């Protein structure tokens, strides 16, 4: 409660001073914390997971002073479905740090959420530097390992997400990577369709 009350006070003070940019970042940070905690629940509604990612993107956009734009494209029907929490944010973080940050000029990150048959599909698409064929093969190889076996610290986040999904739902789900050097990277996350009643 102390953290939320403090953030609320900062937001109120910023509002009082007409600092709309600070209000937006503090509001995003409050949302980020609230959803990350989620009362200890492991599964949360897709709407909350997307709000968490949107909050993260607002903070990063402010931090990088408009180095990139972002968009979310979401099919309405997936919003009430359930998803393992905090699975999208590491993918977006990678898109920014390894794709957008390394490119020259302004970039873009797009997050998509849709239903394809009995799968919930999320895509994180960036127009960053992309990956060489060797790097792409290395990333795909990392996904076959446990995060504890991985010697590449950069791959820990994606390995962790992939392993959490596969331990919960089986090997047919998890992460898929596509990348073109100089054009960008697409990460697809396959997750089963889980309704709130399940």
Tab-separated table of C-alpha atoms in Angstrom:
chain	number	residue	atom	x	y	z
A	1	UNK	CA	0.000	0.000	0.000
A	2	UNK	CA	2.866	2.350	0.804
A	3	UNK	CA	4.269	2.046	-2.735
A	4	UNK	CA	0.884	2.677	-4.369
A	5	UNK	CA	0.150	5.593	-2.032
A	6	UNK	CA	3.558	7.128	-2.776
A	7	UNK	CA	3.075	6.780	-6.528
A	8	UNK	CA	-0.421	8.251	-6.158
A	9	UNK	CA	1.071	11.241	-4.292
A	10	UNK	CA	3.723	11.752	-6.988
A	11	UNK	CA	1.061	11.553	-9.681
A	12	UNK	CA	-1.139	14.072	-7.843
A	13	UNK	CA	1.824	16.469	-7.386
A	14	UNK	CA	2.792	16.171	-11.059
A	15	UNK	CA	-0.816	16.814	-12.076
A	16	UNK	CA	-0.916	19.852	-9.827
A	17	UNK	CA	2.172	21.211	-11.630
A	18	UNK	CA	0.781	20.435	-15.091
A	19	UNK	CA	3.521	17.858	-15.780
A	20	UNK	CA	1.406	15.578	-17.989
A	21	UNK	CA	4.390	13.522	-19.167
A	22	UNK	CA	5.270	12.639	-15.550
A	23	UNK	CA	1.620	11.833	-14.800
A	24	UNK	CA	1.576	9.403	-17.738
A	25	UNK	CA	4.803	7.625	-16.699
A	26	UNK	CA	3.809	7.343	-13.031
A	27	UNK	CA	0.382	6.018	-14.038
A	28	UNK	CA	2.062	3.430	-16.289
A	29	UNK	CA	4.440	2.408	-13.479
A	30	UNK	CA	1.531	1.978	-11.042
A	31	UNK	CA	-0.274	-0.232	-13.570
A	32	UNK	CA	2.929	-2.213	-14.215
A	33	UNK	CA	3.324	-3.003	-10.501
A	34	UNK	CA	-0.364	-3.791	-9.966
A	35	UNK	CA	-0.489	-6.311	-12.814
A	36	UNK	CA	2.912	-7.844	-12.006
A	37	UNK	CA	1.693	-8.636	-8.500
A	38	UNK	CA	-1.841	-9.758	-9.526
A	39	UNK	CA	-2.510	-11.018	-5.979
A	40	UNK	CA	-0.093	-13.898	-6.587
A	41	UNK	CA	-2.082	-15.355	-9.483
A	42	UNK	CA	-0.125	-17.111	-12.229
A	43	UNK	CA	-2.833	-16.715	-14.889
A	44	UNK	CA	-4.377	-13.333	-15.670
A	45	UNK	CA	-6.794	-12.025	-18.320
A	46	UNK	CA	-5.226	-11.179	-21.692
A	47	UNK	CA	-6.531	-7.631	-21.193
A	48	UNK	CA	-4.313	-7.279	-18.088
A	49	UNK	CA	-1.265	-8.783	-19.813
A	50	UNK	CA	-1.673	-6.313	-22.685
A	51	UNK	CA	-2.152	-3.417	-20.242
A	52	UNK	CA	1.086	-4.481	-18.531
A	53	UNK	CA	2.924	-4.405	-21.874
A	54	UNK	CA	1.352	-1.076	-22.820
A	55	UNK	CA	2.500	0.407	-19.494
A	56	UNK	CA	6.018	-0.939	-20.068
A	57	UNK	CA	6.088	0.561	-23.570
A	58	UNK	CA	4.924	3.971	-22.295
A	59	UNK	CA	7.780	3.994	-19.766
A	60	UNK	CA	10.378	2.893	-22.333
A	61	UNK	CA	9.145	5.405	-24.910
A	62	UNK	CA	9.607	8.182	-22.331
A	63	UNK	CA	13.035	6.824	-21.411
A	64	UNK	CA	14.275	6.652	-24.990
A	65	UNK	CA	12.774	10.023	-25.909
A	66	UNK	CA	10.687	8.883	-28.831
A	67	UNK	CA	13.253	6.512	-30.367
A	68	UNK	CA	10.286	4.354	-31.365
A	69	UNK	CA	6.512	4.249	-31.751
A	70	UNK	CA	4.375	1.335	-30.656
A	71	UNK	CA	0.968	-0.067	-31.483
A	72	UNK	CA	-1.266	-2.831	-30.168
A	73	UNK	CA	-3.566	-4.752	-32.508
A	74	UNK	CA	-5.949	-6.952	-30.553
A	75	UNK	CA	-8.942	-9.090	-31.466
A	76	UNK	CA	-11.696	-8.230	-28.969
A	77	UNK	CA	-12.619	-11.878	-28.415
A	78	UNK	CA	-9.228	-12.700	-26.835
A	79	UNK	CA	-9.377	-10.017	-24.096
A	80	UNK	CA	-11.265	-12.108	-21.490
A	81	UNK	CA	-9.158	-15.249	-22.121
A	82	UNK	CA	-6.476	-16.198	-19.605
A	83	UNK	CA	-2.708	-16.176	-20.160
A	84	UNK	CA	0.382	-16.911	-18.076
A	85	UNK	CA	1.288	-13.536	-16.621
A	86	UNK	CA	4.433	-11.593	-17.549
A	87	UNK	CA	5.121	-13.575	-20.715
A	88	UNK	CA	4.880	-10.691	-23.213
A	89	UNK	CA	7.017	-8.055	-21.489
A	90	UNK	CA	10.353	-9.930	-21.901
A	91	UNK	CA	9.627	-10.279	-25.641
A	92	UNK	CA	8.923	-6.554	-25.965
A	93	UNK	CA	12.038	-5.781	-23.926
A	94	UNK	CA	14.133	-7.846	-26.349
A	95	UNK	CA	12.561	-6.063	-29.329
A	96	UNK	CA	13.589	-2.708	-27.869
A	97	UNK	CA	17.070	-3.604	-26.588
A	98	UNK	CA	18.237	-5.903	-29.374
A	99	UNK	CA	16.243	-4.537	-32.316
A	100	UNK	CA	15.161	-0.913	-31.999
A	101	UNK	CA	17.982	0.424	-29.808
A	102	UNK	CA	20.610	-0.901	-32.217
A	103	UNK	CA	19.062	0.517	-35.388
A	104	UNK	CA	19.728	3.953	-36.825
A	105	UNK	CA	16.807	6.333	-36.695
A	106	UNK	CA	13.258	5.909	-35.494
A	107	UNK	CA	11.720	2.452	-35.109
A	108	UNK	CA	8.437	0.725	-34.361
A	109	UNK	CA	7.216	-2.117	-32.150
A	110	UNK	CA	3.857	-3.770	-32.802
A	111	UNK	CA	2.131	-6.191	-30.452
A	112	UNK	CA	-0.659	-8.382	-31.809
A	113	UNK	CA	-3.076	-10.702	-29.996
A	114	UNK	CA	-5.432	-13.007	-31.853
A	115	UNK	CA	-7.077	-16.399	-31.802
A	116	UNK	CA	-6.096	-19.026	-34.340
A	117	UNK	CA	-8.192	-22.211	-33.963
A	118	UNK	CA	-7.504	-23.487	-30.441
A	119	UNK	CA	-4.439	-21.327	-29.912
A	120	UNK	CA	-4.021	-17.870	-28.520
A	121	UNK	CA	-1.343	-16.151	-30.601
A	122	UNK	CA	0.724	-13.148	-29.590
A	123	UNK	CA	3.217	-11.501	-31.912
A	124	UNK	CA	5.863	-8.913	-31.114
A	125	UNK	CA	7.110	-7.354	-34.333
A	126	UNK	CA	9.927	-4.824	-34.563
A	127	UNK	CA	11.612	-3.104	-37.502
A	128	UNK	CA	14.998	-3.106	-35.815
A	129	UNK	CA	18.351	-4.468	-36.928
A	130	UNK	CA	17.173	-8.066	-37.219
A	131	UNK	CA	19.414	-11.102	-36.761
A	132	UNK	CA	21.863	-12.996	-38.891
A	133	UNK	CA	21.010	-16.586	-39.800
A	134	UNK	CA	23.617	-17.778	-37.270
A	135	UNK	CA	22.173	-15.655	-34.441
A	136	UNK	CA	18.639	-16.798	-35.297
A	137	UNK	CA	19.778	-20.442	-35.190
A	138	UNK	CA	21.440	-19.777	-31.829
A	139	UNK	CA	18.239	-18.267	-30.387
A	140	UNK	CA	16.174	-21.198	-31.661
A	141	UNK	CA	18.700	-23.566	-30.081
A	142	UNK	CA	18.432	-21.756	-26.739
A	143	UNK	CA	14.686	-22.381	-26.717
A	144	UNK	CA	15.397	-26.115	-26.612
A	145	UNK	CA	17.379	-25.734	-23.382
A	146	UNK	CA	16.375	-25.058	-19.817
A	147	UNK	CA	17.157	-21.462	-18.724
A	148	UNK	CA	19.519	-22.953	-16.115
A	149	UNK	CA	21.501	-24.695	-18.879
A	150	UNK	CA	21.818	-21.516	-20.928
A	151	UNK	CA	25.229	-19.855	-20.840
A	152	UNK	CA	23.932	-16.816	-22.760
A	153	UNK	CA	22.599	-14.323	-20.246
A	154	UNK	CA	20.796	-12.414	-23.017
A	155	UNK	CA	18.651	-15.454	-23.743
A	156	UNK	CA	17.506	-16.028	-20.173
A	157	UNK	CA	14.254	-14.042	-20.450
A	158	UNK	CA	13.026	-15.761	-23.599
A	159	UNK	CA	14.111	-19.203	-22.356
A	160	UNK	CA	12.251	-18.603	-19.119
A	161	UNK	CA	9.057	-17.572	-20.936
A	162	UNK	CA	9.303	-20.528	-23.333
A	163	UNK	CA	9.902	-23.000	-20.522
A	164	UNK	CA	7.040	-21.646	-18.374
A	165	UNK	CA	4.610	-22.049	-21.278
A	166	UNK	CA	5.833	-25.531	-22.202
A	167	UNK	CA	5.888	-26.811	-18.621
A	168	UNK	CA	2.320	-25.603	-18.188
A	169	UNK	CA	0.847	-26.611	-21.548
A	170	UNK	CA	3.230	-28.869	-23.505
A	171	UNK	CA	5.807	-28.615	-26.275
A	172	UNK	CA	3.366	-27.588	-29.010
A	173	UNK	CA	3.193	-24.176	-27.358
A	174	UNK	CA	5.930	-21.625	-26.758
A	175	UNK	CA	8.002	-19.173	-28.782
A	176	UNK	CA	8.856	-19.037	-32.496
A	177	UNK	CA	11.340	-16.559	-33.974
A	178	UNK	CA	11.668	-15.149	-37.495
A	179	UNK	CA	14.164	-12.446	-38.432
A	180	UNK	CA	15.665	-10.709	-41.451
A	181	UNK	CA	18.921	-8.776	-41.044
A	182	UNK	CA	18.289	-5.060	-41.446
A	183	UNK	CA	14.502	-5.549	-41.546
A	184	UNK	CA	13.500	-6.681	-38.070
A	185	UNK	CA	12.309	-9.597	-35.973
A	186	UNK	CA	8.968	-11.253	-35.262
A	187	UNK	CA	8.454	-13.365	-32.157
A	188	UNK	CA	5.311	-15.455	-32.040
A	189	UNK	CA	4.053	-16.842	-28.761
A	190	UNK	CA	1.621	-19.749	-28.945
A	191	UNK	CA	-0.541	-20.305	-25.862
A	192	UNK	CA	-3.611	-22.507	-25.501
A	193	UNK	CA	-7.058	-20.952	-25.329
A	194	UNK	CA	-7.957	-20.874	-21.627
A	195	UNK	CA	-11.207	-19.293	-20.521
A	196	UNK	CA	-11.723	-17.765	-17.098
A	197	UNK	CA	-14.038	-20.655	-16.166
A	198	UNK	CA	-11.415	-23.369	-16.870
